[in-house]
Coordinates of C-alpha atoms in Angstrom, one line a residue:
M221 CA 0.0 0.0 0.0
S222 CA 2.8 2.3 0.9
T223 CA 4.7 1.5 -2.2
N224 CA 1.7 2.3 -4.4
S225 CA 1.2 5.6 -2.6
K226 CA 4.9 6.4 -3.1
E227 CA 4.7 5.6 -6.8
S228 CA 1.5 7.7 -7.3
S229 CA 3.1 10.8 -5.7
S230 CA 6.3 10.7 -7.8
P231 CA 6.6 13.2 -10.6
V232 CA 5.9 12.1 -14.2
N233 CA 8.9 12.2 -16.4
I234 CA 7.7 14.0 -19.6
P235 CA 10.3 13.8 -22.4
Y236 CA 12.0 17.2 -23.1
L237 CA 11.2 18.4 -26.6
P238 CA 14.3 19.5 -28.5
D239 CA 14.4 23.1 -29.6
D240 CA 14.1 22.3 -33.3
I241 CA 10.8 20.5 -32.8
L242 CA 9.4 23.2 -30.5
L243 CA 10.4 25.9 -33.0
N244 CA 8.7 24.0 -35.8
C245 CA 5.5 23.9 -33.7
L246 CA 5.7 27.5 -32.7
A247 CA 6.3 28.6 -36.3
R248 CA 2.9 27.2 -37.2
V249 CA 1.1 29.3 -34.6
S250 CA -0.2 32.8 -35.4
R251 CA 2.2 35.5 -34.1
L252 CA -0.8 37.2 -32.5
Y253 CA -0.6 34.5 -29.8
Y254 CA 3.2 35.0 -29.1
P255 CA 2.8 37.6 -26.3
T256 CA 0.6 35.2 -24.4
L257 CA 2.8 32.2 -25.1
S258 CA 5.9 34.2 -23.9
L259 CA 4.4 34.0 -20.4
V260 CA 4.7 30.2 -20.3
S261 CA 8.4 30.1 -19.4
K262 CA 11.8 31.7 -20.0
R263 CA 12.6 29.1 -22.6
F264 CA 9.5 30.0 -24.5
R265 CA 10.4 33.7 -24.3
S266 CA 13.8 33.0 -25.6
L267 CA 12.6 30.8 -28.5
L268 CA 9.8 33.3 -29.5
A269 CA 12.4 36.1 -29.8
S270 CA 15.0 34.0 -31.7
T271 CA 15.9 34.6 -35.4
E272 CA 15.7 30.9 -35.9
L273 CA 11.9 30.9 -35.3
Y274 CA 11.3 33.5 -37.9
E275 CA 13.6 31.8 -40.4
T276 CA 11.4 28.7 -39.8
R277 CA 8.2 30.7 -40.3
K278 CA 9.7 32.0 -43.6
L279 CA 10.6 28.6 -44.8
L280 CA 7.1 27.3 -43.9
G281 CA 5.4 30.2 -45.6
S282 CA 3.7 31.1 -42.3
T283 CA 4.8 34.8 -42.1
E284 CA 1.9 37.2 -41.5
S285 CA 1.2 40.9 -41.2
C286 CA 1.4 42.4 -37.7
P287 CA 0.3 46.0 -36.9
Y288 CA 2.3 48.3 -34.7
V289 CA 1.1 51.7 -33.3
S290 CA 2.9 54.4 -31.4
L291 CA 1.2 56.6 -28.8
M292 CA 2.5 59.7 -27.0
F293 CA 1.5 59.6 -23.4
P294 CA 1.2 62.8 -21.2
G295 CA 4.4 63.7 -19.5
S296 CA 6.6 61.7 -21.9
S297 CA 8.9 63.0 -24.6
K298 CA 9.1 59.7 -26.5
P299 CA 6.3 57.5 -27.9
R300 CA 5.4 54.1 -26.6
W301 CA 5.0 51.2 -29.0
F302 CA 2.3 48.6 -29.0
T303 CA 1.5 45.5 -31.2
L304 CA -1.6 43.4 -31.6
S305 CA -2.1 40.3 -29.5
R306 CA -4.9 37.7 -29.4
V307 CA -6.0 36.8 -25.8
P308 CA -8.8 34.7 -24.3
T309 CA -12.1 36.5 -24.0
R310 CA -13.1 37.7 -20.6
I311 CA -16.7 37.5 -19.6
P312 CA -17.9 41.1 -19.3
N313 CA -19.7 42.4 -16.2
P314 CA -23.1 43.5 -17.4
K315 CA -23.2 46.2 -14.7
S316 CA -20.0 47.8 -16.0
R317 CA -20.4 50.6 -18.5
W318 CA -17.0 49.8 -20.0
F319 CA -18.7 47.0 -21.9
T320 CA -21.8 48.8 -23.1
S321 CA -20.3 49.7 -26.4
Y322 CA -18.5 46.4 -27.0
F323 CA -19.0 45.1 -30.5
S324 CA -18.4 41.7 -32.0
P325 CA -19.8 40.4 -35.3
C326 CA -19.2 36.8 -34.0
K327 CA -21.0 35.8 -30.8
T328 CA -19.1 32.6 -30.3
R329 CA -15.6 34.0 -30.3
T330 CA -13.3 32.7 -27.6
T331 CA -10.5 35.3 -28.1
R332 CA -10.3 39.0 -28.6
N333 CA -7.6 41.4 -29.8
L334 CA -5.7 43.7 -27.6
M335 CA -2.7 46.0 -28.1
V336 CA 0.2 45.0 -25.8
S337 CA 3.3 47.1 -25.1
V338 CA 6.6 46.4 -26.7
P339 CA 10.0 48.0 -25.8
S340 CA 10.4 51.6 -26.9
H341 CA 13.6 53.1 -28.2
S342 CA 16.1 55.1 -26.0
F343 CA 17.2 57.5 -28.8
P344 CA 16.7 61.3 -28.7
P345 CA 13.1 62.4 -28.8
Q346 CA 11.8 63.1 -32.4
S347 CA 8.8 64.8 -33.9
R348 CA 7.3 64.5 -37.3
W349 CA 9.2 61.3 -38.0
I350 CA 7.9 58.8 -40.7
P351 CA 7.6 55.0 -40.2
T352 CA 7.8 52.3 -42.8
A353 CA 8.2 48.6 -42.7
V354 CA 10.5 46.3 -44.7
D355 CA 10.9 42.6 -44.1
F356 CA 11.1 42.1 -40.3
S357 CA 11.8 45.7 -39.4
V358 CA 10.1 49.0 -38.8
Y359 CA 12.2 52.0 -39.8
I360 CA 11.8 55.5 -38.2
I361 CA 13.0 58.0 -40.8
G362 CA 14.2 61.5 -40.1
G363 CA 11.9 63.9 -38.2
Y364 CA 13.0 66.7 -36.0
I365 CA 15.4 66.4 -33.0
N366 CA 15.8 69.5 -30.8
G367 CA 13.9 71.5 -33.4
E368 CA 16.2 70.8 -36.3
P369 CA 15.6 68.4 -39.2
S370 CA 17.4 65.1 -38.7
S371 CA 18.9 62.6 -41.1
R372 CA 19.0 59.8 -38.5
V373 CA 17.3 56.5 -39.0
F374 CA 16.2 54.1 -36.1
V375 CA 15.1 50.5 -36.6
M376 CA 13.0 48.1 -34.6
D377 CA 13.5 44.4 -35.2
C378 CA 10.0 43.1 -35.0
R379 CA 11.2 39.6 -34.2
S380 CA 12.9 40.5 -30.9
H381 CA 11.5 44.0 -30.4
T382 CA 15.0 45.4 -30.1
W383 CA 16.2 48.8 -31.5
H384 CA 19.3 49.9 -33.2
E385 CA 20.4 52.9 -35.3
A386 CA 20.8 52.5 -39.1
P387 CA 23.0 54.6 -41.4
S388 CA 21.7 58.1 -41.6
M389 CA 20.3 59.6 -44.8
R390 CA 22.6 61.6 -47.0
V391 CA 20.8 64.8 -46.1
A392 CA 18.4 66.0 -43.4
R393 CA 14.9 66.7 -44.8
N394 CA 12.2 69.2 -43.8
F395 CA 9.2 67.2 -45.2
P396 CA 10.3 63.7 -46.1
L397 CA 7.9 61.4 -47.9
V398 CA 8.7 57.7 -47.4
S399 CA 7.7 54.6 -49.5
A400 CA 9.0 51.0 -49.6
V401 CA 9.4 49.6 -53.2
D402 CA 10.8 46.2 -53.9
G403 CA 12.5 45.9 -50.5
K404 CA 14.1 49.4 -50.7
I405 CA 13.1 52.6 -48.8
Y406 CA 12.7 55.7 -51.0
V407 CA 12.7 59.1 -49.4
V408 CA 11.6 62.2 -51.3
E409 CA 11.9 65.8 -50.2
G410 CA 8.3 67.1 -50.1
C411 CA 9.3 70.8 -49.9
D412 CA 9.3 72.7 -53.2
N413 CA 12.3 74.1 -55.0
C414 CA 14.8 71.9 -53.2
N415 CA 18.4 71.2 -54.4
P416 CA 18.2 68.6 -57.3
S417 CA 21.0 66.6 -55.7
E418 CA 18.9 66.3 -52.5
F419 CA 15.5 65.6 -54.0
M420 CA 15.4 61.8 -53.6
E421 CA 17.5 58.9 -52.2
F422 CA 16.9 55.3 -51.3
F423 CA 18.2 52.9 -48.7
D424 CA 19.0 49.2 -49.4
P425 CA 18.6 47.2 -46.1
K426 CA 20.8 44.4 -47.6
T427 CA 23.8 46.6 -48.3
Q428 CA 23.0 49.1 -45.5
M429 CA 23.7 52.0 -47.9
W430 CA 21.9 55.1 -49.0
E431 CA 22.2 56.0 -52.7
H432 CA 21.2 59.1 -54.7
V433 CA 18.4 58.9 -57.2
P434 CA 18.6 61.2 -60.3
S435 CA 16.3 64.1 -59.9
P436 CA 13.1 64.3 -62.1
G437 CA 12.2 67.3 -64.2
A438 CA 12.0 70.8 -62.7
E439 CA 8.2 70.8 -63.0
I440 CA 8.0 67.9 -60.5
R441 CA 10.9 69.1 -58.3
G442 CA 9.5 72.6 -58.2
S443 CA 6.1 71.4 -56.8
Y444 CA 5.1 70.9 -53.2
M445 CA 4.8 67.2 -52.8
L446 CA 2.0 65.9 -50.6
E447 CA 2.4 62.2 -51.1
S448 CA 4.6 59.4 -52.5
L449 CA 2.8 56.1 -53.5
A450 CA 4.2 52.7 -54.2
K451 CA 2.1 50.9 -56.8
E452 CA 2.8 48.0 -59.1
G453 CA 6.5 48.1 -58.2
N454 CA 6.8 51.8 -59.1
L455 CA 7.0 55.0 -57.1
Y456 CA 4.5 57.7 -57.9
L457 CA 4.7 61.3 -56.7
G458 CA 1.6 63.4 -55.9
P459 CA 2.3 67.1 -56.4
G460 CA -0.4 69.6 -55.2
M461 CA -3.0 67.0 -54.1
H462 CA -3.4 63.4 -52.9
F463 CA -4.1 60.7 -55.5
G464 CA -7.8 60.4 -56.2
G465 CA -8.5 63.9 -54.8
I466 CA -9.2 62.9 -51.2
S467 CA -6.8 63.9 -48.5
D468 CA -7.8 61.4 -45.8
S469 CA -6.4 58.1 -44.5
S470 CA -6.0 55.5 -47.1
C471 CA -4.1 52.3 -48.0
M472 CA -3.2 50.3 -51.1
I473 CA -4.3 46.6 -51.5
D474 CA -3.5 44.7 -54.8
N475 CA -2.9 48.1 -56.5
V476 CA -6.4 49.4 -55.5
R477 CA -6.6 52.4 -53.2
Y478 CA -9.0 52.3 -50.2
C479 CA -9.9 55.3 -48.0
Y480 CA -12.2 56.5 -45.3
T481 CA -14.4 59.5 -45.9
D482 CA -16.7 61.3 -43.5
G483 CA -18.6 63.1 -46.3
S484 CA -20.7 65.9 -44.8
G485 CA -20.2 64.6 -41.3
S486 CA -23.4 62.7 -40.9
A487 CA -23.2 59.1 -39.7
S488 CA -24.7 57.7 -42.9
S489 CA -22.1 59.4 -45.1
R490 CA -19.1 58.0 -43.2
S491 CA -17.8 55.0 -45.1
L492 CA -14.9 53.0 -46.6
K493 CA -14.5 53.5 -50.3
W494 CA -12.3 52.3 -53.1
Y495 CA -11.0 54.2 -56.1
S496 CA -12.1 53.0 -59.5
K497 CA -9.5 53.9 -62.1
E498 CA -11.8 53.0 -64.9
R499 CA -14.6 55.4 -63.7
S500 CA -12.2 57.9 -62.1
R501 CA -14.2 58.1 -58.9
W502 CA -14.6 56.7 -55.3
I503 CA -17.2 54.0 -54.7
A504 CA -18.4 52.8 -51.3
L505 CA -17.7 49.2 -50.3
K506 CA -20.9 47.1 -50.1
N507 CA -22.2 44.8 -47.3
L508 CA -20.6 46.8 -44.4
E509 CA -23.8 47.1 -42.3
K510 CA -21.9 45.5 -39.4
L511 CA -19.2 48.2 -39.5
P512 CA -19.5 50.4 -36.4
K513 CA -20.1 54.1 -36.8
L514 CA -16.8 55.7 -37.5
P515 CA -16.0 59.2 -36.0
K516 CA -16.1 62.4 -37.9
G517 CA -12.7 63.8 -38.8
Y518 CA -10.1 62.3 -41.2
G519 CA -7.2 62.5 -38.7
R520 CA -9.0 60.3 -36.2
V521 CA -9.2 57.2 -38.5
R522 CA -6.2 55.3 -39.8
L523 CA -6.2 52.6 -42.5
E524 CA -3.5 50.1 -43.3
N525 CA -3.1 47.0 -45.6
C526 CA -2.9 44.0 -43.2
G527 CA -2.3 40.8 -45.2
G528 CA -4.7 41.9 -47.9
N529 CA -7.4 43.1 -45.5
I530 CA -8.2 46.6 -44.4
L531 CA -7.2 47.3 -40.7
V532 CA -9.0 50.4 -39.4
F533 CA -8.0 52.2 -36.1
W534 CA -9.9 55.0 -34.5
E535 CA -10.4 56.8 -31.2
E536 CA -13.5 57.3 -29.0
N537 CA -13.6 59.4 -25.9
V538 CA -15.4 57.7 -23.0
R539 CA -17.2 59.0 -19.9
A540 CA -14.7 59.9 -17.1
I541 CA -14.4 57.6 -14.1
G542 CA -13.6 59.6 -11.1
S543 CA -11.2 62.4 -12.1
T544 CA -9.5 60.4 -14.9
K545 CA -10.6 61.1 -18.5
K546 CA -10.1 58.2 -20.9
K547 CA -10.3 57.3 -24.5
M548 CA -10.7 53.9 -26.2
I549 CA -8.8 52.9 -29.3
W550 CA -10.9 50.7 -31.6
C551 CA -9.7 48.4 -34.3
V552 CA -11.7 46.6 -37.0
E553 CA -10.4 44.2 -39.7
V554 CA -12.4 44.2 -42.9
A555 CA -11.9 41.5 -45.6
I556 CA -12.5 42.6 -49.1
E557 CA -13.8 40.8 -52.2
R558 CA -13.9 42.3 -55.7
R559 CA -16.8 40.6 -57.5
N560 CA -16.7 42.7 -60.7
R561 CA -15.3 45.9 -62.2
D562 CA -17.6 48.2 -60.2
E563 CA -18.4 46.2 -57.0
V564 CA -16.2 45.6 -54.0
Y565 CA -17.7 43.9 -51.0
G566 CA -16.4 44.1 -47.4
K567 CA -16.8 41.7 -44.5
V568 CA -16.1 42.6 -40.8
E569 CA -13.9 39.8 -39.5
W570 CA -13.6 41.3 -35.9
C571 CA -13.9 44.5 -34.1
D572 CA -12.6 45.2 -30.6
V573 CA -11.5 48.0 -28.2
V574 CA -7.8 47.1 -28.3
L575 CA -6.6 49.7 -25.8
T576 CA -7.8 52.2 -23.2
V577 CA -5.6 55.2 -22.5
P578 CA -5.7 58.7 -20.9
K579 CA -7.7 61.1 -23.0
S580 CA -4.7 63.4 -23.4
C581 CA -2.8 60.5 -25.1
S582 CA -2.2 61.1 -28.8
F583 CA -2.1 58.6 -31.6
E584 CA 1.2 59.1 -33.4
E585 CA 1.8 56.5 -36.1
F586 CA 0.5 53.2 -37.5
V587 CA 2.5 50.7 -39.5
V588 CA 2.2 47.0 -40.5
A589 CA 5.2 44.7 -40.6
T590 CA 5.6 41.2 -42.0
V591 CA 6.9 38.7 -39.4

């Protein structure tokens, strides 16, 4: 009897999985679950941050788009960075007003999406910097440091969420426009009548070098540039106005441009639209009755291409609790389907409040990396 009792209380010897097998398993899991999985153990945290894991993901074809946002909190001179994570759904308290506006198109969901904090850089505070993503990295281009235009470039490795400084641009720019084309980063000076030798340059992450791009004609160089646009492997410059004639948040998916417009400001006029090159006009996406009411004001809504879907972020102020004023940051993912030349349908995949922050917190930038 005592022998059986002793045997039943002895620990079970579970075989220790080799790293290569565990990496192969983790590489097949969506990266949205990695922040939660990193809490399992130190070994998991180490493997999830390893370059070997992401090389395995690349070989398996399991890389995916991952959004990052930066927010400026009150009292801070540097932005804080967040990335999207998928966590188990908590059962809401029906008496809590925090859940009164909760929206989900799928009632049986067992997870929801939240923004989780990632390490921020320790470099000098910048303003008006421009982010762009290439491969596994987010690049922070130029901006102003101590009130002066900067040529410095900072990089976040999205695999390990570590920062380093990349080679600086050839010149500091007042109004840089940044686009990624074929794995290279092109920077254009948006200010009119700039020096021809300083108008455009590009950075090759493989060689870690900046190179000069021959200047276009004086009619382009002499215009005030509002936008650069990567399309079909080419770089397009928009002098005087944004492409399509709408100056709000937009993104490119399969060489089609999508945007948010609030029209006259009424709730019924606020919609997601796509630009028909054949008809030279913007057309509203169909079948988006489940899309929540988006706020008035172009600057409060951000769009990005996330794996071929539209990812939309916006802010909503909420009633103060005690003396603290809050705002909620919402995110919705919209799948798109083009059925014919004049019809594009949307489908709300999910919609969540992904972060609650102080009301004075400002939304800085939004970028999507492939990891």
